[in-house]
Short mmCIF file of C-alpha atoms in Angstrom, two decimals:
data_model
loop_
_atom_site.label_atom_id
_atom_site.label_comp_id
_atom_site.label_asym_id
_atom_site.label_seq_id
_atom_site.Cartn_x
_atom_site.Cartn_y
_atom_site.Cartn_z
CA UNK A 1479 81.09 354.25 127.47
CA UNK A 1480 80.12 352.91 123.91
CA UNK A 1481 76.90 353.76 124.17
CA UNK A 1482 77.83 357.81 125.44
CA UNK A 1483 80.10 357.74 122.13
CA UNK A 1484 77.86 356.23 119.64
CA UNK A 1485 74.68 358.49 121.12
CA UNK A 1486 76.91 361.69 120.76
CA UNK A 1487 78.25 360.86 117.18
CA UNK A 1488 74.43 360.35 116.73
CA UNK A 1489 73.70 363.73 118.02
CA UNK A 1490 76.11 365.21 116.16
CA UNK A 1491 75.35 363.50 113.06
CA UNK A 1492 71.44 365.49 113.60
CA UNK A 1493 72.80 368.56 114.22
CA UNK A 1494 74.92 368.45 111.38
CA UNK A 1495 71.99 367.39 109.00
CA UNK A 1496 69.70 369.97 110.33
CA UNK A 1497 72.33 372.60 109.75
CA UNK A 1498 72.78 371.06 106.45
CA UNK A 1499 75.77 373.54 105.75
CA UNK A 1500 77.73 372.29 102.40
CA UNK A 1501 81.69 372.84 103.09
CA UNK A 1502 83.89 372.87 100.00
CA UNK A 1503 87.44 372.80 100.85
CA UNK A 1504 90.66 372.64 98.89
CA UNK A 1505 94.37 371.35 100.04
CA UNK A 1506 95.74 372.80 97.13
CA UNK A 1507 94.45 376.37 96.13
CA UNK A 1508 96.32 378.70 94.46
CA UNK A 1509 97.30 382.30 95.84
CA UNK A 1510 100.51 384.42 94.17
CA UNK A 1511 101.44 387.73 94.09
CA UNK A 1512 103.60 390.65 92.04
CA UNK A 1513 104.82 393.74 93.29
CA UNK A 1514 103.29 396.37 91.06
CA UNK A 1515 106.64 398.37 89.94
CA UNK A 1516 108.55 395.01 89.66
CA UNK A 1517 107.33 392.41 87.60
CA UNK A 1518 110.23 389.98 88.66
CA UNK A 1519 109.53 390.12 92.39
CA UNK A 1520 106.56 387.44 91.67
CA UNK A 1521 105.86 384.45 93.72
CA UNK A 1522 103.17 381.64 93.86
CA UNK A 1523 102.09 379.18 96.68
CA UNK A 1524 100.03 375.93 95.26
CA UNK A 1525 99.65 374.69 98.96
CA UNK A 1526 96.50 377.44 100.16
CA UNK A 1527 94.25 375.62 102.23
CA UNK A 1528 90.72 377.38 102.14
CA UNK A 1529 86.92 375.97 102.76
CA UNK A 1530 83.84 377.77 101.63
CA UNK A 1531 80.81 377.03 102.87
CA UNK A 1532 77.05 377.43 101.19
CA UNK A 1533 76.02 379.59 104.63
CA UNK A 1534 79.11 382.17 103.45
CA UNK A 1535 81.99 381.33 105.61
CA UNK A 1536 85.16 381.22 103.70
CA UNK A 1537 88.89 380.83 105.39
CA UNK A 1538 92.14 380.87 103.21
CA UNK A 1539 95.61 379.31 105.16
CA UNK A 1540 98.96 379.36 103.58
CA UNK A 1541 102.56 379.01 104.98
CA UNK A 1542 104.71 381.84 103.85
CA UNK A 1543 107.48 379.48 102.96
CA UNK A 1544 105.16 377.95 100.41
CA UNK A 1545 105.52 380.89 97.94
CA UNK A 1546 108.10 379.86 95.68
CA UNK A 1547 110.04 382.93 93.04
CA UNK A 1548 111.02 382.64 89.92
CA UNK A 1549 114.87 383.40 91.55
CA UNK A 1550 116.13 381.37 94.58
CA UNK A 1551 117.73 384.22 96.29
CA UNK A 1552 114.37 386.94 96.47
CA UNK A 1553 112.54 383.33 97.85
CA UNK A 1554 115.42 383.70 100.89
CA UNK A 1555 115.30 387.62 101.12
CA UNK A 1556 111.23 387.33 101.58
CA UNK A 1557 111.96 384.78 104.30
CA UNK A 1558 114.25 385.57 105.79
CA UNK A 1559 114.33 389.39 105.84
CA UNK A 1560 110.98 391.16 104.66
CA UNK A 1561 108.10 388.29 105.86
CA UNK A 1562 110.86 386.68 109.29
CA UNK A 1563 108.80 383.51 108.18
CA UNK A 1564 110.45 381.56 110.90
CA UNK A 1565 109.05 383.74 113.53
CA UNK A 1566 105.46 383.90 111.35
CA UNK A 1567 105.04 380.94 109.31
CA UNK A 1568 101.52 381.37 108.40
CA UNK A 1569 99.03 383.53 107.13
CA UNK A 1570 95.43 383.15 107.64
CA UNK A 1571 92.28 385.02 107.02
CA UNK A 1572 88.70 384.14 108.26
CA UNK A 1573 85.08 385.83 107.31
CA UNK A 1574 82.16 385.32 105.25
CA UNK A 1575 80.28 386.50 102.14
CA UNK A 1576 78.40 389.05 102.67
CA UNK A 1577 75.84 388.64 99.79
CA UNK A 1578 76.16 384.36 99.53
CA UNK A 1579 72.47 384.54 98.91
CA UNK A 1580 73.20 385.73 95.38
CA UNK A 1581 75.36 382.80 94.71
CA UNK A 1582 73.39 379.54 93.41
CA UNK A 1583 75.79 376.55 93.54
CA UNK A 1584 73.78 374.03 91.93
CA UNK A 1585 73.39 376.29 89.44
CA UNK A 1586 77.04 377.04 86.82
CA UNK A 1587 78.06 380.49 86.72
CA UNK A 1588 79.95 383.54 87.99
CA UNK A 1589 78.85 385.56 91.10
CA UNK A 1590 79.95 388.93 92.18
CA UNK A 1591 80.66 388.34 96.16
CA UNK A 1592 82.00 390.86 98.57
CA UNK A 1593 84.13 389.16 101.32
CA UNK A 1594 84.40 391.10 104.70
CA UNK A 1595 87.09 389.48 107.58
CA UNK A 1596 90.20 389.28 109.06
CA UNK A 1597 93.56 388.95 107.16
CA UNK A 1598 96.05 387.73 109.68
CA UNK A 1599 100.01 388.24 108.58
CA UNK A 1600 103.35 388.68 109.68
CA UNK A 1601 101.82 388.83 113.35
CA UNK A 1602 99.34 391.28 112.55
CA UNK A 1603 95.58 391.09 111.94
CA UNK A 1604 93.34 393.51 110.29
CA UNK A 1605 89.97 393.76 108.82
CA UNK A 1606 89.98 393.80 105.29
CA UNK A 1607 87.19 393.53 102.41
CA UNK A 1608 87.61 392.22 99.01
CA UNK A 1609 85.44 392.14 96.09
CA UNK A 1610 85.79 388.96 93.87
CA UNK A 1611 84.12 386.36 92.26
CA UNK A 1612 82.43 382.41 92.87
CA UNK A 1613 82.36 380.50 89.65
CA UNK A 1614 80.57 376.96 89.67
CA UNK A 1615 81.15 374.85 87.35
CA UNK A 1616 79.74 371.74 86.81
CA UNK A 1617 78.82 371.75 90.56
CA UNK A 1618 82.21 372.97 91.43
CA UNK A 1619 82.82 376.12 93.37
CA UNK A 1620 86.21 377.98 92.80
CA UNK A 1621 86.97 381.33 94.18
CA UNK A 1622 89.15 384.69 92.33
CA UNK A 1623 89.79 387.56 93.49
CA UNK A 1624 92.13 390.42 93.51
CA UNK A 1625 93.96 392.83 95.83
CA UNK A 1626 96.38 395.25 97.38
CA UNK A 1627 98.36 394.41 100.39
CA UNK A 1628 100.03 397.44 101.75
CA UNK A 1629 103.35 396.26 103.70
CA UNK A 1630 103.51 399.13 106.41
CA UNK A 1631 99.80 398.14 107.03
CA UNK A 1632 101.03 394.76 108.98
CA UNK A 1633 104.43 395.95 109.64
CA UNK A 1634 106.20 394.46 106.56
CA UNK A 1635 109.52 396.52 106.19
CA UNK A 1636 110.10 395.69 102.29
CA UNK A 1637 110.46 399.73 101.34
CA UNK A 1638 113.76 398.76 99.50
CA UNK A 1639 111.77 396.13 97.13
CA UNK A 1640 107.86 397.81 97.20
CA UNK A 1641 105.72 399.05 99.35
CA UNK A 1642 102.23 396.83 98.23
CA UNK A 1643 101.91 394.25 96.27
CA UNK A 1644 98.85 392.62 94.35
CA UNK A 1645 97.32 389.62 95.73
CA UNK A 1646 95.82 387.23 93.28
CA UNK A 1647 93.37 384.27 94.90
CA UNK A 1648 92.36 381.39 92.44
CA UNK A 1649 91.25 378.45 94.64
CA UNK A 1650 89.22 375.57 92.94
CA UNK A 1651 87.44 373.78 95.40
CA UNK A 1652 86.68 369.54 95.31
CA UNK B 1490 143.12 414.62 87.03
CA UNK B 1491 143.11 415.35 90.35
CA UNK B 1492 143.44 413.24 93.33
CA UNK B 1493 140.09 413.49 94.60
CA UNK B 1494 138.59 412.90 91.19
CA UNK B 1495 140.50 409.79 91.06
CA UNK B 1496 139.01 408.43 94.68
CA UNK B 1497 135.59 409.35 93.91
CA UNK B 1498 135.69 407.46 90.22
CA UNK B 1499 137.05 404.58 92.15
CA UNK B 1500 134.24 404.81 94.63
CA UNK B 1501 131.93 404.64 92.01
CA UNK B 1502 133.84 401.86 90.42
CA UNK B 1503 133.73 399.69 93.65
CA UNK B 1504 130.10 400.37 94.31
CA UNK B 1505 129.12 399.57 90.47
CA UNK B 1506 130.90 396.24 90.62
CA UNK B 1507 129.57 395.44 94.31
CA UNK B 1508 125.97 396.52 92.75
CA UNK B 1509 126.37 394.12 89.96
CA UNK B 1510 127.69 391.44 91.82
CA UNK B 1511 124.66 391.39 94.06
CA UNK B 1512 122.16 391.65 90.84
CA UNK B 1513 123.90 388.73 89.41
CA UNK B 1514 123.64 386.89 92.58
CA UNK B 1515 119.59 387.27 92.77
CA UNK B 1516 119.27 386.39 89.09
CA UNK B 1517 121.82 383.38 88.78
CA UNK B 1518 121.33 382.01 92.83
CA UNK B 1519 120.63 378.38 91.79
CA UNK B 1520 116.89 376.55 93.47
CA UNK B 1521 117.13 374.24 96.18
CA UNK B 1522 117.59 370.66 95.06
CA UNK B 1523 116.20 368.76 97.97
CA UNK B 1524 117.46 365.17 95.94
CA UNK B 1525 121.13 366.22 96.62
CA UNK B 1526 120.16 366.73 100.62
CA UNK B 1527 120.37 363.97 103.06
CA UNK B 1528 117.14 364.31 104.58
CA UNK B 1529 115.23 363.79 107.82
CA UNK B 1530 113.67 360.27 108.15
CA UNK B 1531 110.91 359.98 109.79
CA UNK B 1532 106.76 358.69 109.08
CA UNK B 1533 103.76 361.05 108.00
CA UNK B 1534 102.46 359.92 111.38
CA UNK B 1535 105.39 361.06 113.27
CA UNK B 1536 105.51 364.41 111.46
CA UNK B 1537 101.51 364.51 112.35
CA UNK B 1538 102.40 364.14 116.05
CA UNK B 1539 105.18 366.62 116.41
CA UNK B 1540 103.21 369.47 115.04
CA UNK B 1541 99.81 368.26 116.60
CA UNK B 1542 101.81 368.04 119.94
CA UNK B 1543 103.93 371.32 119.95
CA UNK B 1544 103.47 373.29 116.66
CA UNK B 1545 106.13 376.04 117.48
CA UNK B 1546 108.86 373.50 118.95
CA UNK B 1547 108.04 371.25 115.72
CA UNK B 1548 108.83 374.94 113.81
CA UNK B 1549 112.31 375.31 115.46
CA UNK B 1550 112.75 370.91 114.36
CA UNK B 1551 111.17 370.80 110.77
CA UNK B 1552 110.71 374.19 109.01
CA UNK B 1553 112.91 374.30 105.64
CA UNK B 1554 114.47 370.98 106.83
CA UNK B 1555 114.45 368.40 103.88
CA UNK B 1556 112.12 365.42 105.14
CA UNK B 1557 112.61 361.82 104.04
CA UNK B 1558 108.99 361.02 104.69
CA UNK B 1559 107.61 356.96 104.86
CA UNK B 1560 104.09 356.78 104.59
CA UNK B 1561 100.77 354.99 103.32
CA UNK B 1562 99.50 357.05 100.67
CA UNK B 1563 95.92 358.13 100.77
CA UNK B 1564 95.13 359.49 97.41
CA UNK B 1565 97.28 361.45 94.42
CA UNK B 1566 96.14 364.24 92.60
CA UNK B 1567 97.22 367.37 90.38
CA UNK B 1568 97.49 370.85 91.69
CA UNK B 1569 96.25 373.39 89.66
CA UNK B 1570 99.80 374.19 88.35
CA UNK B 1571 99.74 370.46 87.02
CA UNK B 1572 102.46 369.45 89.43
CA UNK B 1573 101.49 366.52 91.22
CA UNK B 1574 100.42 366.22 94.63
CA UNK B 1575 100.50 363.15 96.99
CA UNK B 1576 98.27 363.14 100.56
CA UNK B 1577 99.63 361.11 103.32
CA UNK B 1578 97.61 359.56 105.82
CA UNK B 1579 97.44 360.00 109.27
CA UNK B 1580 95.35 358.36 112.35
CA UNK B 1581 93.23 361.26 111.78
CA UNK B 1582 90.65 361.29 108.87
CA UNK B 1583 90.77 365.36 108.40
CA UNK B 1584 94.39 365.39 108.66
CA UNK B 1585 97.04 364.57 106.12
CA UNK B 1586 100.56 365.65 105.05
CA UNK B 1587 100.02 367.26 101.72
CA UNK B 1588 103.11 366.24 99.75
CA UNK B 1589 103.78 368.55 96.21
CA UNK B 1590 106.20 366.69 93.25
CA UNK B 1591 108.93 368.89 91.59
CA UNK B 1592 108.47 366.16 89.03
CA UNK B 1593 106.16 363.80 88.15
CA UNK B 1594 106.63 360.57 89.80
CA UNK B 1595 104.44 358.37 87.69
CA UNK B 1596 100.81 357.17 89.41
CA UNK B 1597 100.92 356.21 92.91
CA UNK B 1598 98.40 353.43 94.12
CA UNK B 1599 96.25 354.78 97.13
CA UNK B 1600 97.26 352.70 100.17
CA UNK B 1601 100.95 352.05 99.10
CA UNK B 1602 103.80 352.90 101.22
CA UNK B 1603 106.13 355.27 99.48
CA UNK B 1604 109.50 357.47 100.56
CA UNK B 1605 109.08 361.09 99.56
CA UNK B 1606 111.66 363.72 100.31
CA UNK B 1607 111.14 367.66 100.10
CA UNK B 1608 110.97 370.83 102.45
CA UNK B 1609 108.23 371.32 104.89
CA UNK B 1610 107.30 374.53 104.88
CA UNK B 1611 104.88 374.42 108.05
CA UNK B 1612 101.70 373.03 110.03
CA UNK B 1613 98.34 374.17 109.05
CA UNK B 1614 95.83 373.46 112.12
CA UNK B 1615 93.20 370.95 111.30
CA UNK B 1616 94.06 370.15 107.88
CA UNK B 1617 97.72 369.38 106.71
CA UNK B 1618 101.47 369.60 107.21
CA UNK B 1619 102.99 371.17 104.12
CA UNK B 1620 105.87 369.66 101.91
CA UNK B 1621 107.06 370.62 98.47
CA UNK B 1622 109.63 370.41 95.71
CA UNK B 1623 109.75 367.05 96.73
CA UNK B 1624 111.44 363.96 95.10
CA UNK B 1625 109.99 360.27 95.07
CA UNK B 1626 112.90 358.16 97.16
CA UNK B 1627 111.12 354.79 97.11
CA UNK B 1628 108.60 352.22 97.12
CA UNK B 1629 107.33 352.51 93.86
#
């Protein structure tokens, strides 16, 4: 039985080298967003988990309970009311850069990427595409971008507080 | 003035005061202090195996519960807020509970057992269980 283990952590280890796909991940990224009429209806979550890899793959994970407000009782209103973050605790999207061969990561920089997947939230998924931007610096990648999430678009009932809200990503990978 | 004048300018009245009662309530509404909160104790490796086991049962158990979590720490770091952030190990390399500080709790030696107490806020597959605002309890 040793010998099946250590000759398929073997094989593995080969077909990982040949692949030689770089993953740079992050714990810790940073996503927050404002609704556009309200400035005080703002909330960040430090606790995004995404991994980008040199082939173009890129994945962002955060727990809705995460996002913290500037005022305790709009934190329990988005819970509990708008987001039912009990029922949905997390939000996910998965997809890939669609020009990654313009981005050189040895090299320090920013790079225009456009970012085509699926945005999974509040029980709904839908394709979505986002322009934004790769910076490297000093070997590390780190990802920004901006955009609109429409509520009715994954059945958000928040018409009494806003009806989109902008989406700001700023994840620095290690 | 008339009677119905009077009911309708106490209508207003009512719903002005009811209308600034609620503002006040979202502006003044005090944070969650998680170090006032008897917590759940339990070990990052117990948390681990709850969610890893049933990740919707561990929901209904853990979510917004404050956690008194023992564990060996595997490495601290600082968040790009500048809070600081404490990993947990597990018996699984990739996996970790990802612990954030309300405050700074000084350095933390990778591989010492601390208590840490804050609110999970969920279970991210094959990475991390999520707790913040949290509050160093012990082992320092």
């Amino acid at each position: 039985m040793k010998k099946v283990i250590s000759l398929f952590t073997l094989f593995l280890l080969v077909s990982i080298c040949m692949n030689a796909q770089k993953i740079y991940g992050t714990r810790n990224g940073k996503i927050s967003f404002t609704a556009p009429k309200d400035e005080d209806v703002t909330a960040v979550n430090n606790e995004v988990v995404s991994r980008l890899s040199d082939k173009g793959d890129i994945s962002f994970s955060l727990l809705l309970k995460g996002f913290k407000f500037a005022y305790a009782e709009m934190q329990t209103h988005f819970n509990n009311d708008y987001l039912q973050s009990n029922q949905f605790p997390r939000a996910d999207f998965k997809g890939n850069i669609t020009n990654i061969k313009t981005v050189d990561f040895t090299k320090d920089g920013n790079y225009k990427v456009a970012v085509t997947g699926n945005l999974t939230l509040h029980g709904v998924t839908k394709p979505i595409t986002v322009n934004g931007i790769i910076s490297v610096k000093a070997g590390k990648p780190s990802a920004n971008a901006q955009f609109i999430i429409v509520m009715k678009d994954f059945n958000i009932d928040a018409a009494t507080v806003t009806n989109q809200v902008n989406a700001v990503i700023n994840c620095v990978y290690q | 003035m008339k009677k119905w004048t009077k009911i309708i300018l106490l209508l207003i009245a009512i719903v002005a005061v009811t209308g600034g009662i609620m503002v006040y309530r979202i502006f003044t509404k005090p944070h969650r202090d998680v170090s006032s909160e008897a917590g759940v104790k339990m070990t990052a490796q117990q948390l681990f195996n709850a969610f890893k086991a049933d990740e919707a049962t561990a929901n209904t158990r853990y979510l917004d519960k404050a956690i008194e979590l023992n564990g060996e720490v595997l490495d601290q770091s600082t968040n790009q807020d500048g809070q600081s952030v404490v990993n947990f190990k597990t018996d699984d390399p990739f996996f970790v509970i990802n612990c954030t500080f309300k405050t700074h709790p000084g350095e933390l030696k990778p591989n010492s057992t601390i208590t840490f107490k804050g609110i999970c806020t969920g279970y991210i597959p094959d990475a991390n269980v999520v707790i913040n605002e949290g509050v160093l309890v012990g082992g320092y």
